[in-house]
Coordinates of C-alpha atoms in Angstrom, one line a residue:
X1138 CA -11.5 31.9 -19.5
X1139 CA -8.1 32.8 -18.1
X1140 CA -7.4 32.6 -14.3
X1141 CA -6.6 36.4 -14.4
X1142 CA -10.0 37.2 -15.7
X1143 CA -11.6 34.9 -13.2
X1144 CA -9.9 36.8 -10.4
X1145 CA -10.7 40.2 -11.8
X1146 CA -14.5 39.7 -12.1
X1147 CA -14.7 37.3 -9.2
X1148 CA -17.5 34.9 -8.4
X1149 CA -17.7 31.2 -9.1
X1150 CA -20.3 31.5 -11.8
X1151 CA -18.5 34.3 -13.7
X1152 CA -15.3 32.3 -13.8
X1153 CA -17.1 29.6 -15.8
X1154 CA -17.7 31.9 -18.8
X1155 CA -15.6 30.8 -21.8
X1156 CA -13.3 33.8 -22.7
X1157 CA -11.6 34.4 -26.1
X1158 CA -8.0 35.0 -25.5
X1159 CA -6.7 38.2 -27.2
X1160 CA -10.1 39.7 -27.8
X1161 CA -9.7 42.9 -25.6
X1162 CA -8.1 46.0 -27.1
X1163 CA -5.4 46.1 -24.4
X1164 CA -4.4 42.4 -24.6
X1165 CA -0.7 41.7 -24.8
X1166 CA -1.3 40.6 -28.4
X1167 CA -2.0 44.2 -29.6
X1168 CA 0.6 46.0 -27.4
X1169 CA 2.9 47.1 -30.3
X1170 CA 0.1 47.9 -32.8
X1171 CA -0.2 51.5 -33.7
X1172 CA -2.8 54.1 -32.6
X1173 CA -3.6 57.3 -34.5
X1174 CA -0.9 59.8 -34.2
X1175 CA -1.8 63.3 -32.9
X1176 CA -3.3 65.6 -35.5
X1177 CA -4.4 62.7 -37.7
X1178 CA -7.9 61.4 -38.3
X1179 CA -9.0 64.5 -36.5
X1180 CA -12.4 65.0 -38.2
X1181 CA -13.3 61.3 -38.0
X1182 CA -12.4 61.0 -34.4
X1183 CA -14.5 64.1 -33.6
X1184 CA -17.4 62.5 -35.5
X1185 CA -17.1 59.3 -33.4
X1186 CA -16.9 61.3 -30.2
X1187 CA -20.0 63.3 -31.0
X1188 CA -21.8 60.0 -31.8
X1189 CA -21.2 58.3 -28.5
X1190 CA -21.7 61.4 -26.4
X1191 CA -25.1 62.3 -28.0
X1192 CA -27.9 60.4 -26.2
X1193 CA -30.0 60.7 -29.4
X1194 CA -27.5 59.0 -31.7
X1195 CA -28.1 55.7 -33.3
X1196 CA -26.9 52.8 -31.2
X1197 CA -24.5 51.5 -33.8
X1198 CA -21.6 53.3 -35.5
X1199 CA -20.3 51.4 -38.5
X1200 CA -16.9 52.4 -39.8
X1201 CA -16.4 50.6 -43.1
X1202 CA -13.4 50.7 -45.4
X1203 CA -11.4 48.6 -47.7
X1204 CA -8.4 46.6 -46.5
X1205 CA -5.5 48.8 -45.5
X1206 CA -7.4 52.0 -44.8
X1207 CA -6.6 52.0 -41.1
X1208 CA -9.8 50.6 -39.5
X1209 CA -8.0 48.7 -36.7
X1210 CA -5.8 51.6 -35.8
X1211 CA -8.8 53.8 -35.4
X1212 CA -10.6 51.0 -33.3
X1213 CA -7.6 50.8 -30.9
X1214 CA -7.5 54.6 -30.6
X1215 CA -11.3 54.8 -29.9
X1216 CA -11.1 52.0 -27.3
X1217 CA -8.2 53.7 -25.5
X1218 CA -10.0 57.0 -25.4
X1219 CA -13.2 55.5 -24.2
X1220 CA -11.4 53.6 -21.5
X1221 CA -9.8 56.8 -20.3
X1222 CA -13.2 58.4 -20.0
X1223 CA -14.7 55.4 -18.2
X1224 CA -17.1 54.7 -21.1
X1225 CA -15.6 51.5 -22.5
X1226 CA -17.8 48.5 -21.6
X1227 CA -16.1 45.8 -23.6
X1228 CA -14.1 45.2 -26.8
X1229 CA -13.6 42.3 -29.2
X1230 CA -11.0 42.4 -31.9
X1231 CA -11.6 39.7 -34.5
X1232 CA -8.7 38.2 -36.3
X1233 CA -8.9 35.4 -38.9
X1234 CA -6.6 32.5 -38.1
X1235 CA -6.3 33.4 -34.4
X1236 CA -8.3 30.6 -32.7
X1237 CA -11.0 32.0 -30.4
X1238 CA -11.0 35.5 -32.0
X1239 CA -11.6 34.2 -35.5
X1240 CA -15.1 33.1 -34.9
X1241 CA -18.2 34.0 -32.8
X1242 CA -18.4 31.0 -30.5
X1243 CA -17.1 33.0 -27.5
X1244 CA -18.1 36.4 -28.7
X1245 CA -21.0 37.1 -26.3
X1246 CA -19.5 35.2 -23.3
X1247 CA -16.4 37.3 -23.7
X1248 CA -18.4 40.6 -23.9
X1249 CA -20.4 39.5 -20.9
X1250 CA -17.2 38.8 -18.9
X1251 CA -15.9 42.2 -19.7
X1252 CA -19.2 43.8 -18.8
X1253 CA -19.1 42.1 -15.4
X1254 CA -15.5 43.4 -14.9
X1255 CA -16.2 47.0 -15.9
X1256 CA -19.7 47.5 -14.5
X1257 CA -20.0 46.1 -11.0
X1258 CA -23.7 46.6 -10.9
X1259 CA -24.1 44.0 -13.7
X1260 CA -21.9 41.5 -12.0
X1261 CA -24.6 39.8 -9.8
X1262 CA -27.1 39.8 -12.7
X1263 CA -24.7 38.1 -15.1
X1264 CA -23.6 35.7 -12.4
X1265 CA -27.2 34.7 -11.7
X1266 CA -27.9 34.1 -15.4
X1267 CA -24.9 31.7 -15.5
X1268 CA -26.2 30.0 -12.4
X1269 CA -29.7 29.6 -13.8
X1270 CA -28.4 28.3 -17.1
X1271 CA -25.2 26.3 -16.5
X1272 CA -25.0 25.3 -20.2
X1273 CA -25.2 28.9 -21.4
X1274 CA -21.9 28.7 -23.3
X1275 CA -23.4 25.9 -25.4
X1276 CA -26.6 27.7 -26.2
X1277 CA -27.3 29.8 -29.3
X1278 CA -25.8 33.2 -29.8
X1279 CA -29.3 34.6 -29.5
X1280 CA -29.9 33.1 -26.1
X1281 CA -26.4 34.2 -24.9
X1282 CA -27.2 37.7 -25.9
X1283 CA -30.5 37.8 -24.2
X1284 CA -29.5 36.1 -21.0
X1285 CA -26.0 37.3 -20.4
X1286 CA -26.1 40.9 -21.9
X1287 CA -29.5 42.3 -22.8
X1288 CA -31.3 41.0 -19.8
X1289 CA -28.7 42.3 -17.2
X1290 CA -28.5 45.7 -19.0
X1291 CA -32.3 46.0 -19.1
X1292 CA -32.6 45.2 -15.3
X1293 CA -29.5 46.9 -14.0
X1294 CA -30.2 48.9 -10.8
X1295 CA -28.3 52.0 -11.7
X1296 CA -28.6 55.6 -12.8
X1297 CA -28.8 56.4 -16.5
X1298 CA -25.4 56.1 -18.3
X1299 CA -23.9 55.5 -21.7
X1300 CA -21.4 52.8 -22.4
X1301 CA -19.7 51.6 -25.6
X1302 CA -18.7 48.2 -26.9
X1303 CA -15.9 48.3 -29.6
X1304 CA -15.9 45.5 -32.2
X1305 CA -13.1 45.5 -34.7
X1306 CA -12.8 43.7 -38.0
X1307 CA -16.2 41.9 -37.9
X1308 CA -15.4 40.7 -41.5
X1309 CA -12.6 38.6 -40.0
X1310 CA -15.3 36.5 -38.2
X1311 CA -15.7 33.1 -39.7
X1312 CA -19.4 32.3 -40.5
X1313 CA -21.4 34.7 -42.7
X1314 CA -24.6 33.9 -40.8
X1315 CA -22.9 34.7 -37.5
X1316 CA -21.9 38.2 -38.8
X1317 CA -25.4 39.0 -39.7
X1318 CA -26.9 37.6 -36.5
X1319 CA -24.5 39.6 -34.3
X1320 CA -25.5 42.8 -36.0
X1321 CA -29.2 42.0 -35.7
X1322 CA -28.9 41.2 -32.0
X1323 CA -26.8 44.3 -31.2
X1324 CA -29.4 46.5 -32.9
X1325 CA -31.8 45.5 -30.1
X1326 CA -29.7 47.8 -27.8
X1327 CA -31.7 50.7 -29.1
X1328 CA -34.5 49.6 -26.8
X1329 CA -32.5 49.8 -23.6
X1330 CA -33.4 52.7 -21.3
X1331 CA -31.4 52.9 -18.1
X1332 CA -28.0 51.8 -19.5
X1333 CA -27.7 53.0 -23.1
X1334 CA -25.4 50.7 -25.0
X1335 CA -23.5 52.0 -28.0
X1336 CA -21.7 49.7 -30.4
X1337 CA -18.7 50.9 -32.5
X1338 CA -18.1 48.4 -35.4
X1339 CA -15.4 48.3 -38.0
X1340 CA -15.3 46.0 -41.1
X1341 CA -14.7 45.8 -44.8
X1342 CA -18.0 46.3 -46.7
X1343 CA -18.4 42.6 -47.1
X1344 CA -21.7 41.3 -48.5
X1345 CA -22.9 39.5 -45.3
X1346 CA -22.3 42.6 -43.2
X1347 CA -24.0 44.9 -45.7
X1348 CA -27.0 42.5 -45.8
X1349 CA -26.9 42.4 -42.0
X1350 CA -27.3 46.2 -41.8
X1351 CA -30.0 46.1 -44.4
X1352 CA -32.1 43.9 -42.1
X1353 CA -32.1 46.5 -39.3
X1354 CA -33.7 49.9 -39.2
X1355 CA -31.8 52.8 -40.7
X1356 CA -32.1 54.9 -37.6
X1357 CA -30.4 52.1 -35.6
X1358 CA -27.0 52.7 -37.2
X1359 CA -24.8 55.5 -38.5
X1360 CA -22.2 54.8 -41.2
X1361 CA -18.9 56.3 -42.1
X1362 CA -16.9 55.2 -45.2
X1363 CA -13.1 55.5 -44.8
X1364 CA -12.2 55.3 -48.4
X1365 CA -14.7 58.1 -49.2
X1366 CA -12.8 60.6 -47.0
X1367 CA -11.3 63.4 -49.1
X1368 CA -7.9 62.3 -50.5
X1369 CA -6.3 65.6 -49.3
X1370 CA -7.2 64.7 -45.7
X1371 CA -5.9 61.1 -46.0
X1372 CA -2.7 62.2 -47.8
X1373 CA -2.1 64.8 -45.0
X1374 CA -2.4 62.1 -42.3
X1375 CA -0.1 59.6 -44.3
X1376 CA 2.4 62.4 -44.7
X1377 CA 2.4 63.1 -41.0
X1378 CA 2.9 59.4 -40.4
X1379 CA 6.0 59.2 -42.7
X1380 CA 7.5 62.4 -41.3
X1381 CA 7.2 61.3 -37.7
X1382 CA 8.2 57.6 -38.1
X1383 CA 11.1 58.2 -40.5
X1384 CA 12.5 61.0 -38.3
X1385 CA 12.9 58.4 -35.6
X1386 CA 14.8 56.1 -38.0
X1387 CA 16.9 59.1 -39.0
X1388 CA 17.8 59.8 -35.4
X1389 CA 18.5 56.2 -34.5
X1390 CA 20.9 55.8 -37.5
X1391 CA 22.3 59.3 -37.3
X1392 CA 21.6 60.0 -40.9
X1393 CA 22.3 63.3 -42.6
X1394 CA 19.9 66.1 -43.3
X1395 CA 17.7 66.1 -45.2
X1396 CA 16.5 62.5 -45.0
X1397 CA 14.1 61.8 -46.5
X1398 CA 13.5 65.1 -48.2
X1399 CA 10.1 66.5 -48.9
X1400 CA 9.8 65.3 -52.5
X1401 CA 10.6 61.8 -51.3
X1402 CA 7.9 62.0 -48.6
X1403 CA 5.4 63.2 -51.2
X1404 CA 6.3 60.3 -53.5
X1405 CA 5.8 57.8 -50.7
X1406 CA 2.4 59.4 -50.0
X1407 CA 1.5 59.3 -53.7
X1408 CA 2.4 55.6 -53.8
X1409 CA 0.4 54.8 -50.7
X1410 CA -2.8 55.8 -52.6
X1411 CA -4.7 56.3 -49.5
X1412 CA -3.7 53.0 -47.9
X1413 CA -2.3 53.3 -44.4
X1414 CA -1.1 49.7 -44.5
X1415 CA 1.1 50.7 -47.4
X1416 CA 2.6 53.4 -45.2
X1417 CA 3.0 51.1 -42.2
X1418 CA 4.6 48.3 -44.2
X1419 CA 7.0 50.7 -46.0
X1420 CA 8.0 52.1 -42.6
X1421 CA 8.7 48.6 -41.1
X1422 CA 10.7 47.6 -44.2
X1423 CA 12.9 50.7 -43.9
X1424 CA 13.2 50.6 -40.1
X1425 CA 14.0 46.8 -40.0
X1426 CA 17.4 47.2 -41.5
X1427 CA 21.0 48.2 -40.7
X1428 CA 20.9 50.4 -43.8
X1429 CA 17.6 52.3 -44.0
X1430 CA 18.8 54.4 -46.9
X1431 CA 19.2 51.3 -49.1
X1432 CA 15.8 50.0 -48.0
X1433 CA 14.2 53.3 -49.0
X1434 CA 15.8 53.1 -52.4
X1435 CA 14.4 49.6 -52.8
X1436 CA 10.9 50.9 -52.2
X1437 CA 11.4 53.8 -54.6
X1438 CA 12.9 51.6 -57.3
X1439 CA 9.7 49.7 -57.8
X1440 CA 8.0 50.6 -61.1
X1441 CA 5.0 52.9 -60.2
X1442 CA 2.0 52.9 -62.4
X1443 CA -1.2 54.6 -61.7
X1444 CA -4.1 52.3 -61.0
X1445 CA -7.8 52.5 -60.4
X1446 CA -7.6 49.8 -57.7
X1447 CA -6.6 51.0 -54.3
X1448 CA -4.9 47.6 -53.8
X1449 CA -2.8 47.8 -56.9
X1450 CA 0.1 49.8 -55.3
X1451 CA -0.1 47.6 -52.2
X1452 CA 0.2 44.4 -54.4
X1453 CA 3.2 45.9 -56.2
X1454 CA 4.8 46.8 -52.9
X1455 CA 4.3 43.3 -51.5
X1456 CA 5.8 41.8 -54.6
X1457 CA 8.9 44.1 -54.6
X1458 CA 9.5 43.4 -50.8
X1459 CA 9.2 39.7 -51.3
X1460 CA 11.6 39.7 -54.3
X1461 CA 14.1 41.6 -52.2
X1462 CA 13.6 39.8 -48.9
X1463 CA 13.2 36.2 -50.1
X1464 CA 15.4 36.1 -53.2
X1465 CA 17.6 39.2 -52.9
X1466 CA 21.0 38.7 -54.6
X1467 CA 21.0 35.0 -54.2
X1468 CA 22.3 32.9 -57.1
X1469 CA 19.7 31.8 -59.7
X1470 CA 20.0 28.1 -58.9
X1471 CA 19.1 28.8 -55.3
X1472 CA 15.9 30.6 -56.0
X1473 CA 13.5 27.6 -56.3
X1474 CA 14.6 26.1 -52.9
X1475 CA 14.1 29.5 -51.3
X1476 CA 10.7 30.0 -52.9
X1477 CA 9.6 26.5 -51.9
X1478 CA 10.6 27.1 -48.3
X1479 CA 8.8 30.5 -48.4
X1480 CA 5.6 28.9 -49.7
X1481 CA 5.7 26.1 -47.2
X1482 CA 6.5 28.2 -44.1
X1483 CA 4.8 31.5 -44.8
X1484 CA 2.0 29.8 -46.7
X1485 CA 1.3 27.8 -43.5
X1486 CA 1.4 30.8 -41.3
X1487 CA -1.2 32.7 -43.4
X1488 CA -3.8 29.8 -43.5
X1489 CA -3.3 28.3 -40.0
X1490 CA -6.2 28.5 -37.5
X1491 CA -4.0 29.7 -34.7
X1492 CA -0.7 31.4 -34.3
X1493 CA 2.4 29.4 -33.3
X1494 CA 6.0 30.1 -32.2
X1495 CA 8.8 29.4 -34.6
X1496 CA 9.7 26.2 -32.6
X1497 CA 6.1 25.0 -32.7
X1498 CA 5.8 25.7 -36.4
X1499 CA 9.1 23.9 -37.0
X1500 CA 7.9 20.8 -35.1
X1501 CA 4.6 20.7 -36.9
X1502 CA 6.2 21.0 -40.4
X1503 CA 9.1 18.6 -39.5
X1504 CA 11.7 21.3 -40.0
X1505 CA 14.6 22.5 -37.9
X1506 CA 13.9 25.7 -35.9
X1507 CA 16.9 27.2 -37.6
X1508 CA 15.3 26.7 -41.0
X1509 CA 12.1 28.5 -39.9
X1510 CA 14.0 31.3 -38.4
X1511 CA 16.2 31.8 -41.4
X1512 CA 13.1 31.8 -43.7
X1513 CA 11.4 34.5 -41.6
X1514 CA 14.4 36.6 -40.7
X1515 CA 14.1 39.1 -43.6
X1516 CA 10.3 39.3 -43.5
X1517 CA 9.9 41.7 -40.5
X1518 CA 8.0 44.2 -42.6
X1519 CA 5.1 41.8 -43.2
X1520 CA 5.3 39.4 -40.2
X1521 CA 5.6 40.2 -36.5
X1522 CA 8.5 38.0 -35.5
X1523 CA 9.0 38.4 -31.7
X1524 CA 12.5 38.4 -30.2
X1525 CA 11.1 36.2 -27.3
X1526 CA 10.9 32.6 -28.6
X1527 CA 7.8 31.9 -26.5
X1528 CA 5.8 34.5 -28.4
X1529 CA 4.0 33.5 -31.7
X1530 CA 4.7 34.7 -35.2
X1531 CA 1.8 36.5 -36.9
X1532 CA 1.0 38.6 -39.9
X1533 CA 0.8 42.3 -39.4
X1534 CA -2.2 42.8 -41.7
X1535 CA -4.8 40.5 -43.4
X1536 CA -4.1 42.2 -46.7
X1537 CA -0.8 40.3 -46.9
X1538 CA -2.7 37.0 -46.5
X1539 CA -5.3 38.1 -49.1
X1540 CA -2.4 39.0 -51.5
X1541 CA -0.6 35.7 -51.2
X1542 CA -3.7 33.6 -51.6
X1543 CA -5.1 35.4 -54.6
X1544 CA -3.5 34.4 -57.9
X1545 CA -4.8 37.5 -59.6
X1546 CA -3.2 39.8 -57.2
X1547 CA 0.0 37.9 -56.6
X1548 CA 1.1 38.4 -60.2
X1549 CA 4.6 37.0 -59.6
X1550 CA 3.3 33.5 -59.2
X1551 CA 6.5 32.3 -57.6
X1552 CA 5.1 33.7 -54.3
X1553 CA 1.5 32.6 -54.8
X1554 CA 0.3 30.2 -52.1
X1555 CA -2.0 27.5 -53.3
X1556 CA -4.4 27.5 -50.4
X1557 CA -6.0 24.0 -51.0
X1558 CA -2.6 22.3 -51.3
X1559 CA -1.3 24.0 -48.2
X1560 CA -4.3 22.8 -46.2
X1561 CA -3.7 19.3 -47.5
X1562 CA 0.0 19.5 -46.5
X1563 CA -0.9 20.8 -43.0
X1564 CA -3.5 18.1 -42.6
X1565 CA -0.8 15.4 -43.4
X1566 CA 1.7 17.0 -41.0
X1567 CA -1.0 17.1 -38.2
X1568 CA -1.8 13.5 -38.8
X1569 CA 1.9 12.5 -38.8
X1570 CA 2.6 14.4 -35.6
X1571 CA -0.4 12.9 -33.8
X1572 CA 0.5 9.4 -35.0
X1573 CA 4.0 9.8 -33.5
X1574 CA 3.0 11.4 -30.2
X1575 CA -0.4 10.2 -29.2
X1576 CA -0.6 7.3 -26.7
X1577 CA -2.8 6.0 -23.9
X1578 CA -2.5 7.9 -20.7
X1579 CA -0.3 10.5 -22.4
X1580 CA 0.4 12.4 -19.1
X1581 CA 1.3 9.2 -17.3
X1582 CA -1.3 9.7 -14.6
X1583 CA -1.8 6.0 -14.0
X1584 CA -5.1 6.6 -12.1
X1585 CA -8.1 6.1 -14.4
X1586 CA -10.5 7.7 -11.9
X1587 CA -8.6 11.0 -11.4
X1588 CA -10.6 14.2 -12.2
X1589 CA -9.4 16.7 -14.8
X1590 CA -9.4 19.4 -12.2
X1591 CA -6.8 17.4 -10.2
X1592 CA -4.3 17.4 -13.0
X1593 CA -2.0 20.4 -13.0
X1594 CA -2.1 22.6 -16.1
X1595 CA 1.7 22.8 -16.1
X1596 CA 1.9 19.0 -16.5
X1597 CA -0.6 19.0 -19.3
X1598 CA 1.2 21.8 -21.2
X1599 CA 4.6 20.2 -20.7
X1600 CA 3.4 16.9 -22.3
X1601 CA 0.8 18.2 -24.8
X1602 CA 2.9 20.9 -26.4
X1603 CA 1.5 23.7 -28.5
X1604 CA 2.3 21.9 -31.8
X1605 CA 0.5 18.7 -30.7
X1606 CA -2.4 20.7 -29.3
X1607 CA -2.7 22.5 -32.7
X1608 CA -2.6 19.2 -34.6
X1609 CA -5.3 17.7 -32.4
X1610 CA -7.6 20.7 -32.6
X1611 CA -7.3 21.6 -36.3
X1612 CA -6.4 18.5 -38.4
X1613 CA -10.1 18.0 -39.3
X1614 CA -10.4 21.7 -40.3
X1615 CA -7.4 21.4 -42.7
X1616 CA -8.8 18.2 -44.2
X1617 CA -12.1 19.9 -44.8
X1618 CA -10.5 22.9 -46.5
X1619 CA -8.2 20.7 -48.6
X1620 CA -11.0 18.0 -49.1
X1621 CA -8.9 15.4 -50.9
X1622 CA -10.6 12.1 -51.5
X1623 CA -7.2 10.4 -51.5
X1624 CA -6.8 11.0 -47.8
X1625 CA -9.8 9.0 -46.6
X1626 CA -7.9 5.8 -46.0
X1627 CA -5.2 7.7 -44.0
X1628 CA -7.9 9.1 -41.8
X1629 CA -9.6 5.8 -41.2
X1630 CA -6.3 4.2 -40.3
X1631 CA -5.5 7.0 -37.8
X1632 CA -8.9 6.7 -36.1
X1633 CA -8.6 3.0 -35.7
X1634 CA -5.3 3.4 -34.0
X1635 CA -5.6 6.7 -32.1
X1636 CA -9.3 7.7 -31.8
X1637 CA -9.4 7.3 -28.0
X1638 CA -5.9 8.8 -27.6
X1639 CA -7.0 11.8 -29.6
X1640 CA -10.2 12.3 -27.5
X1641 CA -8.1 12.0 -24.3
X1642 CA -5.9 14.9 -25.4
X1643 CA -8.9 17.0 -26.3
X1644 CA -10.4 16.2 -22.9
X1645 CA -7.2 17.3 -21.1
X1646 CA -7.0 20.6 -23.0
X1647 CA -10.7 21.3 -22.5
X1648 CA -11.8 20.8 -26.2
X1649 CA -13.6 17.5 -26.1
X1650 CA -16.9 19.1 -27.2
X1651 CA -15.1 20.3 -30.3
X1652 CA -14.0 16.7 -30.9
X1653 CA -17.6 15.6 -31.1
X1654 CA -18.3 18.3 -33.7
X1655 CA -15.2 17.3 -35.7
X1656 CA -16.2 13.6 -35.8
X1657 CA -19.7 14.7 -37.1
X1658 CA -18.1 16.8 -39.8
X1659 CA -15.7 14.0 -40.7
X1660 CA -18.5 11.5 -41.0
X1661 CA -20.4 13.8 -43.5
X1662 CA -17.3 14.4 -45.7
X1663 CA -16.2 10.7 -45.7
X1664 CA -19.8 9.7 -46.6
X1665 CA -19.8 12.1 -49.6
X1666 CA -16.3 11.0 -50.7
X1667 CA -17.4 7.4 -50.5
X1668 CA -20.5 8.1 -52.7
X1669 CA -18.2 9.9 -55.2
X1670 CA -15.9 6.9 -55.5
X1671 CA -18.8 4.6 -55.8
X1672 CA -20.3 6.7 -58.6
X1673 CA -17.0 6.7 -60.5
X1674 CA -16.4 3.0 -60.2
X1675 CA -17.1 0.9 -63.4

């Protein structure tokens, strides 16, 4: 949990709750993400408002939709509107590949911390639960829900009120069983009397989530399907988006009138095929240029073929953008080097377990910072590349990751990222970095009995840099995903030389418990690999 959150909610016990950085709707991470424009999504937003204001409504509202249909934009809008009305209790925005917000380990502790911050009457009850169960963060999700959230809500000394929790992109949560369990536990909110808890959930209609909703009573949840909204309504909203956004580009670049004209807007709307991510990516591609007219012509020059798949046009757009941005007008003999650099750098970004700065990524991949910056410079339409070097690079939308990793969708295989090979490559880089940097008493404390709390965080961060922290936390994960038997000896050699050094770093960064789980996971994989080798030997 951050020091800021500890100060906000106060209390020694509350400050002990593990908190997922970047979970809240108003975290710095999401500052530049869009919200619904005025006069768009009008009917849907009205439906959501009527749901949470009606005391008789089901306790869960599930907004489901395919990738790119605008679920997260709606979530942010709903969260801001609820906060303005004093009805937002908590929010958790899942994001795959973003450390603590990519899994459920800190989900309920984060929700509980926000409840304590936003509802003062719950603060002493949640604090008491932590005091009575000091290991609450290690207990099952079911116990965390019951002790930290349901119990305090059930026993709150307050007048009747309605509050809402917003959960975005539940499908981005790692762990199919966790997705289903979260829904089953949240459904218990229907039994609360004094404080009525409403839960707004968005996700793709993935199988684990569909099955999770099937296990709870129908009257517990209300569904709305984004891709079933009439096409005329969606096309109107996308048209408004293009008109407003491109008018800003026109003003900034002092372009002549009309630009773009109405037929061009309608062609862009047609190509979007109901996908807001198509519209947003197109806008960023046009806006991120000294010559937006040329960029627009690149978009319009792509061959357009009608398709039954909503993602077909999106895949075509991603392909055309990458051809222009990665290869452009470079000479043919330069292409393979550019493509290999793209697959290495961008391929790493889309599969990594946490975001990193360009400098951290360069250190991890044994590249110069300039190489990474050059490779990413023209990809501002699909990657958020901050001007401030201390801020991490991240993908704008998970559909880009899905596109690159799916050989069927990335039909120009020059851009396809072989996920397994990239995991193996990252595993090797992590191991190489740790082998170079890890050593006994890495922070030069020279006092074996000193407490962790007595070591300044600034000292730890200055020595155990972000790239080294990443390597120590995720090398086992990348090995598991790549699962190459050929790497077993390399692992054993590393553990013989640096096991204690590695555990020391994990202790200093507060992740030693994860180290124990990693060792357990390693043991299982190495045992299986050993049996495979034995069975194949003559």
